Amino acid sequence: MSVEKFEKQCIQALQALSIDVGTSLEIPADRSHGDFAFACFRLAKQEKSSPHTQALRLASSLVLPPSIHAHALGPYLNFQIEKKTLFETILGSILTTAYGSLPPKTRGTWIIEYSSPNVAKPLNIYHLRPTVLGAALDRIGRLRGYDVISLNHLGDWGKQYGLLTVGFQIYPMPENPTIHDLVALYVQVNQDAVTDPTIQERARQAFCDLEAGDPQITALWQKCVTLSCASFEAMYARLGVHFDYIWGESFYTPMIPSLVELLKAKSLLKESDGAWVVPVTDTTGKELPPCMIQKSDGATIYATRDLAAALYRYERFHFDRMTYIVGAEQKLHFIQIFDVLKQLELPFAKHCEHIPFGLYRFQDSKMSTRRGNFITLEEVLEAAQQRVYEILQSRQEARDDDAEVAEMVAIGAVIFHDLAVDPIKDIDFALERAIDFEGETGPYLQYAHTRCLGILKKAQFVPTFDPSYASYLGTDEEHALIRHLGLYPRTLERTLTTAKASILAHYLLDVTHAFHVFYKHCHVLTDNKELSYARLLLVEATRKVLAQGLSLLGIPLPHRM
Ligand code: ARG
């Protein structure tokens, strides 16, 4: 039996009394009140009585399996599962099943578009947010039965790439240019354009040639895309991120004529100063700035390519949900896109969502003064790796794999620091805080995991689950830890529906706190062999949940710290 089964049984018992429960119960904030709770406010209103009276009535009339007890407390009906059954079920699920997972490809197709940087610039620290959030949802989605398709929508099209190819023509590039050469070139040619008006005109022409498929310009542009992709790939590899498809905006440009035809056929295009736009309203019907489709010079824009992309993706994948993880500053853009799709009467329009995220702010003055706001992801990772390496070396005798461990801890620290914050909020980044081994950080969680490994290794533990061991466990600390472990599948589900990895991040902190309390109060290795074995099973169950939860967030698991 799985953990979710208990909640279902409670819900079914309520439904048997014709009570509208919804699909889930609450988890009492004070866990001594019970495992699940049903709030009786709405029911009381319907019945014109008090919530407590209703809770009492339900408690005495519900028919529940013998292992579940219901009692009224204030306005709540609380459900308590008998410890032994609870322990057996939770530990058994964790230790003998693919805990937290659902059968693959049973829940529809989910496109997650994330990272999506613009080419010709290295990844900025700001790109960490959509990259690691997207990757976390991608992994969790697959584990929970979705057929996930991950897309990286590179910004590789537009007038700025015309300007860059002009730069290539003016300045000879080194034999093997790096992404930083590209940035320098772009800055230079932009500066030149200020004093030399012909450059802008050449850039415009170059982009027209690019759109027309001119082989020479295309080759220059291709060089710049290839170079950028190599630099992105190096960072993605370091972060453990993979995409099913990396399709730049350029990929969708051939699909634009048919999109324009469709917009025309539906009479949605309106002329505005020589340009073509689609008027847009928000969900309340309020008029918003129109969605530009084609500029007066015939050029298409970012939004046009996004519309073509949405159509193509639906045609190809028939997705059930499409999530765009893109900065909050593009909120209006996505409202416009989704509204145009709706006006096109495309049924998938309502399954598209934009998950916005906030900014990075640097408290660390050393970093914030460097080249204004442009802080590369690479320099943040380097600084973190260096700092962790120093810490490791200062704490113990140097070991051969210190650099390797430092890299895993640093990546874990930077990723966790990002994911622990609700995506919509800004992040105040301070390196020392992110890597603090004692704070609420990635390293703290990684450390808890290595600690479990250490305990199991010392005991030379080979876990074989036998439900009878559950009867040896019963202290409050054990109970609290097991209950936390039991919330794992539910936490994954909530993380997916809200698209907030911070939910899983905070859950893992809770598990770790509960584990530390347990470890402090309950000796694992005692003279009582059965008790020790039962506690080792609990340590192994904790390790499994931490290992999987951290891996889902993209946090590496060092074998020691
Ligand atoms: N490349 C864009 C930028 O850096 C983000 C792309 C987001 N995705 C999309 N389908 N518009 O601002």
PDB file of N, CA, C and O in Angstrom, residues 165-224:
ATOM      1  N   THR A 165      27.457  40.511 -37.783  1.00  0.00           N
ATOM      2  CA  THR A 165      28.142  40.042 -39.000  1.00  0.00           C
ATOM      3  C   THR A 165      28.900  41.205 -39.659  1.00  0.00           C
ATOM      4  O   THR A 165      29.960  40.993 -40.244  1.00  0.00           O
ATOM      5  N   VAL A 166      28.372  42.420 -39.526  1.00  0.00           N
ATOM      6  CA  VAL A 166      29.123  43.588 -40.019  1.00  0.00           C
ATOM      7  C   VAL A 166      30.427  43.692 -39.240  1.00  0.00           C
ATOM      8  O   VAL A 166      31.502  43.945 -39.808  1.00  0.00           O
ATOM      9  N   GLY A 167      30.345  43.482 -37.944  1.00  0.00           N
ATOM     10  CA  GLY A 167      31.554  43.489 -37.108  1.00  0.00           C
ATOM     11  C   GLY A 167      32.576  42.477 -37.604  1.00  0.00           C
ATOM     12  O   GLY A 167      33.764  42.780 -37.724  1.00  0.00           O
ATOM     13  N   PHE A 168      32.092  41.298 -37.972  1.00  0.00           N
ATOM     14  CA  PHE A 168      32.977  40.248 -38.507  1.00  0.00           C
ATOM     15  C   PHE A 168      33.680  40.737 -39.783  1.00  0.00           C
ATOM     16  O   PHE A 168      34.816  40.385 -40.059  1.00  0.00           O
ATOM     17  N   GLN A 169      32.915  41.534 -40.562  1.00  0.00           N
ATOM     18  CA  GLN A 169      33.492  42.002 -41.825  1.00  0.00           C
ATOM     19  C   GLN A 169      34.544  43.083 -41.592  1.00  0.00           C
ATOM     20  O   GLN A 169      35.540  43.157 -42.313  1.00  0.00           O
ATOM     21  N   ILE A 170      34.324  43.913 -40.562  1.00  0.00           N
ATOM     22  CA  ILE A 170      35.257  45.025 -40.316  1.00  0.00           C
ATOM     23  C   ILE A 170      36.514  44.550 -39.597  1.00  0.00           C
ATOM     24  O   ILE A 170      37.620  44.948 -39.933  1.00  0.00           O
ATOM     25  N   TYR A 171      36.293  43.728 -38.572  1.00  0.00           N
ATOM     26  CA  TYR A 171      37.430  43.318 -37.734  1.00  0.00           C
ATOM     27  C   TYR A 171      37.768  41.860 -37.960  1.00  0.00           C
ATOM     28  O   TYR A 171      36.898  41.004 -37.785  1.00  0.00           O
ATOM     29  N   PRO A 172      39.001  41.595 -38.311  1.00  0.00           N
ATOM     30  CA  PRO A 172      39.361  40.178 -38.467  1.00  0.00           C
ATOM     31  C   PRO A 172      39.318  39.500 -37.096  1.00  0.00           C
ATOM     32  O   PRO A 172      39.784  40.071 -36.102  1.00  0.00           O
ATOM     33  N   MET A 173      38.743  38.316 -37.056  1.00  0.00           N
ATOM     34  CA  MET A 173      38.646  37.606 -35.778  1.00  0.00           C
ATOM     35  C   MET A 173      39.839  36.681 -35.603  1.00  0.00           C
ATOM     36  O   MET A 173      40.418  36.236 -36.588  1.00  0.00           O
ATOM     37  N   PRO A 174      40.214  36.388 -34.361  1.00  0.00           N
ATOM     38  CA  PRO A 174      41.283  35.417 -34.149  1.00  0.00           C
ATOM     39  C   PRO A 174      40.893  34.055 -34.742  1.00  0.00           C
ATOM     40  O   PRO A 174      39.712  33.798 -34.994  1.00  0.00           O
ATOM     41  N   GLU A 175      41.867  33.222 -34.925  1.00  0.00           N
ATOM     42  CA  GLU A 175      41.655  31.902 -35.537  1.00  0.00           C
ATOM     43  C   GLU A 175      40.511  31.149 -34.848  1.00  0.00           C
ATOM     44  O   GLU A 175      39.570  30.712 -35.484  1.00  0.00           O
ATOM     45  N   ASN A 176      40.618  31.017 -33.537  1.00  0.00           N
ATOM     46  CA  ASN A 176      39.569  30.329 -32.788  1.00  0.00           C
ATOM     47  C   ASN A 176      38.935  31.290 -31.782  1.00  0.00           C
ATOM     48  O   ASN A 176      39.301  31.302 -30.622  1.00  0.00           O
ATOM     49  N   PRO A 177      37.975  32.081 -32.245  1.00  0.00           N
ATOM     50  CA  PRO A 177      37.418  33.083 -31.337  1.00  0.00           C
ATOM     51  C   PRO A 177      36.651  32.437 -30.184  1.00  0.00           C
ATOM     52  O   PRO A 177      36.103  31.334 -30.330  1.00  0.00           O
ATOM     53  N   THR A 178      36.632  33.105 -29.042  1.00  0.00           N
ATOM     54  CA  THR A 178      35.839  32.630 -27.913  1.00  0.00           C
ATOM     55  C   THR A 178      34.588  33.495 -27.826  1.00  0.00           C
ATOM     56  O   THR A 178      34.477  34.513 -28.516  1.00  0.00           O
ATOM     57  N   ILE A 179      33.713  33.121 -26.937  1.00  0.00           N
ATOM     58  CA  ILE A 179      32.484  33.890 -26.742  1.00  0.00           C
ATOM     59  C   ILE A 179      32.829  35.319 -26.274  1.00  0.00           C
ATOM     60  O   ILE A 179      32.145  36.271 -26.607  1.00  0.00           O
ATOM     61  N   HIS A 180      33.937  35.430 -25.560  1.00  0.00           N
ATOM     62  CA  HIS A 180      34.320  36.758 -25.074  1.00  0.00           C
ATOM     63  C   HIS A 180      34.794  37.649 -26.228  1.00  0.00           C
ATOM     64  O   HIS A 180      34.574  38.858 -26.210  1.00  0.00           O
ATOM     65  N   ASP A 181      35.420  37.036 -27.258  1.00  0.00           N
ATOM     66  CA  ASP A 181      35.771  37.812 -28.448  1.00  0.00           C
ATOM     67  C   ASP A 181      34.508  38.338 -29.116  1.00  0.00           C
ATOM     68  O   ASP A 181      34.471  39.462 -29.616  1.00  0.00           O
ATOM     69  N   LEU A 182      33.485  37.505 -29.129  1.00  0.00           N
ATOM     70  CA  LEU A 182      32.219  37.927 -29.733  1.00  0.00           C
ATOM     71  C   LEU A 182      31.627  39.123 -28.995  1.00  0.00           C
ATOM     72  O   LEU A 182      31.148  40.073 -29.614  1.00  0.00           O
ATOM     73  N   VAL A 183      31.664  39.040 -27.667  1.00  0.00           N
ATOM     74  CA  VAL A 183      31.125  40.138 -26.861  1.00  0.00           C
ATOM     75  C   VAL A 183      31.916  41.413 -27.162  1.00  0.00           C
ATOM     76  O   VAL A 183      31.332  42.474 -27.414  1.00  0.00           O
ATOM     77  N   ALA A 184      33.255  41.293 -27.187  1.00  0.00           N
ATOM     78  CA  ALA A 184      34.096  42.460 -27.433  1.00  0.00           C
ATOM     79  C   ALA A 184      33.783  43.046 -28.810  1.00  0.00           C
ATOM     80  O   ALA A 184      33.665  44.264 -28.973  1.00  0.00           O
ATOM     81  N   LEU A 185      33.593  42.171 -29.777  1.00  0.00           N
ATOM     82  CA  LEU A 185      33.295  42.614 -31.139  1.00  0.00           C
ATOM     83  C   LEU A 185      31.965  43.362 -31.177  1.00  0.00           C
ATOM     84  O   LEU A 185      31.842  44.424 -31.791  1.00  0.00           O
ATOM     85  N   TYR A 186      30.996  42.814 -30.486  1.00  0.00           N
ATOM     86  CA  TYR A 186      29.657  43.402 -30.481  1.00  0.00           C
ATOM     87  C   TYR A 186      29.686  44.794 -29.835  1.00  0.00           C
ATOM     88  O   TYR A 186      29.110  45.752 -30.352  1.00  0.00           O
ATOM     89  N   VAL A 187      30.424  44.905 -28.747  1.00  0.00           N
ATOM     90  CA  VAL A 187      30.559  46.202 -28.068  1.00  0.00           C
ATOM     91  C   VAL A 187      31.247  47.194 -29.009  1.00  0.00           C
ATOM     92  O   VAL A 187      30.804  48.334 -29.172  1.00  0.00           O
ATOM     93  N   GLN A 188      32.297  46.716 -29.648  1.00  0.00           N
ATOM     94  CA  GLN A 188      33.063  47.588 -30.548  1.00  0.00           C
ATOM     95  C   GLN A 188      32.209  48.102 -31.697  1.00  0.00           C
ATOM     96  O   GLN A 188      32.144  49.310 -31.952  1.00  0.00           O
ATOM     97  N   VAL A 189      31.510  47.201 -32.349  1.00  0.00           N
ATOM     98  CA  VAL A 189      30.755  47.618 -33.531  1.00  0.00           C
ATOM     99  C   VAL A 189      29.566  48.501 -33.131  1.00  0.00           C
ATOM    100  O   VAL A 189      29.189  49.418 -33.858  1.00  0.00           O
ATOM    101  N   ASN A 190      29.045  48.282 -31.937  1.00  0.00           N
ATOM    102  CA  ASN A 190      28.000  49.164 -31.433  1.00  0.00           C
ATOM    103  C   ASN A 190      28.527  50.573 -31.238  1.00  0.00           C
ATOM    104  O   ASN A 190      27.864  51.558 -31.537  1.00  0.00           O
ATOM    105  N   GLN A 191      29.745  50.643 -30.693  1.00  0.00           N
ATOM    106  CA  GLN A 191      30.387  51.946 -30.479  1.00  0.00           C
ATOM    107  C   GLN A 191      30.629  52.625 -31.820  1.00  0.00           C
ATOM    108  O   GLN A 191      30.335  53.805 -31.993  1.00  0.00           O
ATOM    109  N   ASP A 192      31.134  51.854 -32.776  1.00  0.00           N
ATOM    110  CA  ASP A 192      31.401  52.403 -34.103  1.00  0.00           C
ATOM    111  C   ASP A 192      30.133  52.989 -34.709  1.00  0.00           C
ATOM    112  O   ASP A 192      30.163  54.032 -35.368  1.00  0.00           O
ATOM    113  N   ALA A 193      29.031  52.267 -34.475  1.00  0.00           N
ATOM    114  CA  ALA A 193      27.768  52.682 -35.080  1.00  0.00           C
ATOM    115  C   ALA A 193      27.326  54.059 -34.583  1.00  0.00           C
ATOM    116  O   ALA A 193      26.608  54.777 -35.283  1.00  0.00           O
ATOM    117  N   VAL A 194      27.773  54.440 -33.389  1.00  0.00           N
ATOM    118  CA  VAL A 194      27.389  55.741 -32.838  1.00  0.00           C
ATOM    119  C   VAL A 194      27.966  56.861 -33.714  1.00  0.00           C
ATOM    120  O   VAL A 194      27.292  57.851 -34.021  1.00  0.00           O
ATOM    121  N   THR A 195      29.212  56.677 -34.149  1.00  0.00           N
ATOM    122  CA  THR A 195      29.858  57.745 -34.927  1.00  0.00           C
ATOM    123  C   THR A 195      29.703  57.545 -36.434  1.00  0.00           C
ATOM    124  O   THR A 195      29.816  58.486 -37.193  1.00  0.00           O
ATOM    125  N   ASP A 196      29.461  56.321 -36.849  1.00  0.00           N
ATOM    126  CA  ASP A 196      29.355  56.045 -38.281  1.00  0.00           C
ATOM    127  C   ASP A 196      27.958  55.533 -38.630  1.00  0.00           C
ATOM    128  O   ASP A 196      27.651  54.355 -38.483  1.00  0.00           O
ATOM    129  N   PRO A 197      27.084  56.445 -39.103  1.00  0.00           N
ATOM    130  CA  PRO A 197      25.688  56.061 -39.354  1.00  0.00           C
ATOM    131  C   PRO A 197      25.531  54.976 -40.430  1.00  0.00           C
ATOM    132  O   PRO A 197      24.502  54.303 -40.479  1.00  0.00           O
ATOM    133  N   THR A 198      26.547  54.797 -41.272  1.00  0.00           N
ATOM    134  CA  THR A 198      26.384  53.793 -42.331  1.00  0.00           C
ATOM    135  C   THR A 198      26.373  52.370 -41.754  1.00  0.00           C
ATOM    136  O   THR A 198      25.877  51.447 -42.385  1.00  0.00           O
ATOM    137  N   ILE A 199      26.945  52.230 -40.553  1.00  0.00           N
ATOM    138  CA  ILE A 199      27.010  50.876 -39.971  1.00  0.00           C
ATOM    139  C   ILE A 199      25.626  50.322 -39.692  1.00  0.00           C
ATOM    140  O   ILE A 199      25.330  49.167 -39.992  1.00  0.00           O
ATOM    141  N   GLN A 200      24.750  51.167 -39.135  1.00  0.00           N
ATOM    142  CA  GLN A 200      23.381  50.694 -38.851  1.00  0.00           C
ATOM    143  C   GLN A 200      22.704  50.247 -40.143  1.00  0.00           C
ATOM    144  O   GLN A 200      22.013  49.238 -40.170  1.00  0.00           O
ATOM    145  N   GLU A 201      22.923  51.016 -41.191  1.00  0.00           N
ATOM    146  CA  GLU A 201      22.307  50.682 -42.471  1.00  0.00           C
ATOM    147  C   GLU A 201      22.867  49.353 -42.999  1.00  0.00           C
ATOM    148  O   GLU A 201      22.123  48.487 -43.466  1.00  0.00           O
ATOM    149  N   ARG A 202      24.177  49.198 -42.854  1.00  0.00           N
ATOM    150  CA  ARG A 202      24.800  47.936 -43.287  1.00  0.00           C
ATOM    151  C   ARG A 202      24.250  46.760 -42.468  1.00  0.00           C
ATOM    152  O   ARG A 202      24.038  45.665 -42.991  1.00  0.00           O
ATOM    153  N   ALA A 203      24.032  47.021 -41.178  1.00  0.00           N
ATOM    154  CA  ALA A 203      23.516  45.967 -40.293  1.00  0.00           C
ATOM    155  C   ALA A 203      22.107  45.553 -40.712  1.00  0.00           C
ATOM    156  O   ALA A 203      21.766  44.370 -40.756  1.00  0.00           O
ATOM    157  N   ARG A 204      21.320  46.573 -41.034  1.00  0.00           N
ATOM    158  CA  ARG A 204      19.937  46.297 -41.453  1.00  0.00           C
ATOM    159  C   ARG A 204      19.947  45.446 -42.724  1.00  0.00           C
ATOM    160  O   ARG A 204      19.250  44.449 -42.842  1.00  0.00           O
ATOM    161  N   GLN A 205      20.828  45.878 -43.650  1.00  0.00           N
ATOM    162  CA  GLN A 205      20.958  45.150 -44.913  1.00  0.00           C
ATOM    163  C   GLN A 205      21.456  43.717 -44.665  1.00  0.00           C
ATOM    164  O   GLN A 205      20.952  42.753 -45.240  1.00  0.00           O
ATOM    165  N   ALA A 206      22.425  43.608 -43.760  1.00  0.00           N
ATOM    166  CA  ALA A 206      22.995  42.282 -43.467  1.00  0.00           C
ATOM    167  C   ALA A 206      21.915  41.357 -42.913  1.00  0.00           C
ATOM    168  O   ALA A 206      21.845  40.180 -43.270  1.00  0.00           O
ATOM    169  N   PHE A 207      21.048  41.920 -42.065  1.00  0.00           N
ATOM    170  CA  PHE A 207      19.988  41.063 -41.509  1.00  0.00           C
ATOM    171  C   PHE A 207      18.994  40.660 -42.599  1.00  0.00           C
ATOM    172  O   PHE A 207      18.535  39.522 -42.633  1.00  0.00           O
ATOM    173  N   CYS A 208      18.696  41.627 -43.518  1.00  0.00           N
ATOM    174  CA  CYS A 208      17.810  41.280 -44.645  1.00  0.00           C
ATOM    175  C   CYS A 208      18.447  40.159 -45.457  1.00  0.00           C
ATOM    176  O   CYS A 208      17.775  39.197 -45.847  1.00  0.00           O
ATOM    177  N   ASP A 209      19.774  40.267 -45.691  1.00  0.00           N
ATOM    178  CA  ASP A 209      20.484  39.228 -46.452  1.00  0.00           C
ATOM    179  C   ASP A 209      20.429  37.896 -45.705  1.00  0.00           C
ATOM    180  O   ASP A 209      20.267  36.842 -46.312  1.00  0.00           O
ATOM    181  N   LEU A 210      20.568  37.996 -44.409  1.00  0.00           N
ATOM    182  CA  LEU A 210      20.517  36.786 -43.581  1.00  0.00           C
ATOM    183  C   LEU A 210      19.133  36.130 -43.729  1.00  0.00           C
ATOM    184  O   LEU A 210      19.021  34.930 -43.957  1.00  0.00           O
ATOM    185  N   GLU A 211      18.099  36.956 -43.632  1.00  0.00           N
ATOM    186  CA  GLU A 211      16.738  36.419 -43.771  1.00  0.00           C
ATOM    187  C   GLU A 211      16.527  35.824 -45.155  1.00  0.00           C
ATOM    188  O   GLU A 211      15.813  34.842 -45.309  1.00  0.00           O
ATOM    189  N   ALA A 212      17.215  36.429 -46.145  1.00  0.00           N
ATOM    190  CA  ALA A 212      17.066  35.936 -47.519  1.00  0.00           C
ATOM    191  C   ALA A 212      17.969  34.739 -47.786  1.00  0.00           C
ATOM    192  O   ALA A 212      17.970  34.185 -48.878  1.00  0.00           O
ATOM    193  N   GLY A 213      18.779  34.368 -46.804  1.00  0.00           N
ATOM    194  CA  GLY A 213      19.596  33.161 -46.937  1.00  0.00           C
ATOM    195  C   GLY A 213      20.931  33.372 -47.631  1.00  0.00           C
ATOM    196  O   GLY A 213      21.537  32.417 -48.132  1.00  0.00           O
ATOM    197  N   ASP A 214      21.416  34.606 -47.679  1.00  0.00           N
ATOM    198  CA  ASP A 214      22.726  34.879 -48.287  1.00  0.00           C
ATOM    199  C   ASP A 214      23.793  33.962 -47.671  1.00  0.00           C
ATOM    200  O   ASP A 214      23.975  33.952 -46.446  1.00  0.00           O
ATOM    201  N   PRO A 215      24.501  33.180 -48.529  1.00  0.00           N
ATOM    202  CA  PRO A 215      25.404  32.170 -47.962  1.00  0.00           C
ATOM    203  C   PRO A 215      26.547  32.745 -47.124  1.00  0.00           C
ATOM    204  O   PRO A 215      26.903  32.169 -46.087  1.00  0.00           O
ATOM    205  N   GLN A 216      27.092  33.877 -47.540  1.00  0.00           N
ATOM    206  CA  GLN A 216      28.235  34.415 -46.810  1.00  0.00           C
ATOM    207  C   GLN A 216      27.834  34.917 -45.417  1.00  0.00           C
ATOM    208  O   GLN A 216      28.466  34.597 -44.405  1.00  0.00           O
ATOM    209  N   ILE A 217      26.754  35.697 -45.392  1.00  0.00           N
ATOM    210  CA  ILE A 217      26.271  36.224 -44.110  1.00  0.00           C
ATOM    211  C   ILE A 217      25.816  35.062 -43.218  1.00  0.00           C
ATOM    212  O   ILE A 217      26.065  35.034 -42.020  1.00  0.00           O
ATOM    213  N   THR A 218      25.149  34.099 -43.842  1.00  0.00           N
ATOM    214  CA  THR A 218      24.668  32.948 -43.078  1.00  0.00           C
ATOM    215  C   THR A 218      25.845  32.218 -42.419  1.00  0.00           C
ATOM    216  O   THR A 218      25.750  31.798 -41.271  1.00  0.00           O
ATOM    217  N   ALA A 219      26.950  32.107 -43.153  1.00  0.00           N
ATOM    218  CA  ALA A 219      28.114  31.407 -42.604  1.00  0.00           C
ATOM    219  C   ALA A 219      28.669  32.156 -41.383  1.00  0.00           C
ATOM    220  O   ALA A 219      29.036  31.536 -40.378  1.00  0.00           O
ATOM    221  N   LEU A 220      28.706  33.479 -41.461  1.00  0.00           N
ATOM    222  CA  LEU A 220      29.204  34.272 -40.324  1.00  0.00           C
ATOM    223  C   LEU A 220      28.284  34.111 -39.121  1.00  0.00           C
ATOM    224  O   LEU A 220      28.718  33.933 -37.986  1.00  0.00           O
ATOM    225  N   TRP A 221      26.999  34.198 -39.409  1.00  0.00           N
ATOM    226  CA  TRP A 221      26.001  34.055 -38.339  1.00  0.00           C
ATOM    227  C   TRP A 221      26.107  32.656 -37.712  1.00  0.00           C
ATOM    228  O   TRP A 221      26.096  32.512 -36.492  1.00  0.00           O
ATOM    229  N   GLN A 222      26.262  31.653 -38.572  1.00  0.00           N
ATOM    230  CA  GLN A 222      26.345  30.272 -38.089  1.00  0.00           C
ATOM    231  C   GLN A 222      27.551  30.096 -37.163  1.00  0.00           C
ATOM    232  O   GLN A 222      27.478  29.413 -36.141  1.00  0.00           O
ATOM    233  N   LYS A 223      28.639  30.775 -37.517  1.00  0.00           N
ATOM    234  CA  LYS A 223      29.858  30.684 -36.723  1.00  0.00           C
ATOM    235  C   LYS A 223      29.581  31.209 -35.310  1.00  0.00           C
ATOM    236  O   LYS A 223      29.987  30.617 -34.305  1.00  0.00           O
ATOM    237  N   CYS A 224      28.874  32.315 -35.288  1.00  0.00           N
ATOM    238  CA  CYS A 224      28.580  32.934 -33.992  1.00  0.00           C
ATOM    239  C   CYS A 224      27.619  32.069 -33.165  1.00  0.00           C
ATOM    240  O   CYS A 224      27.779  31.925 -31.951  1.00  0.00           O
TER     241      CYS A 224
END
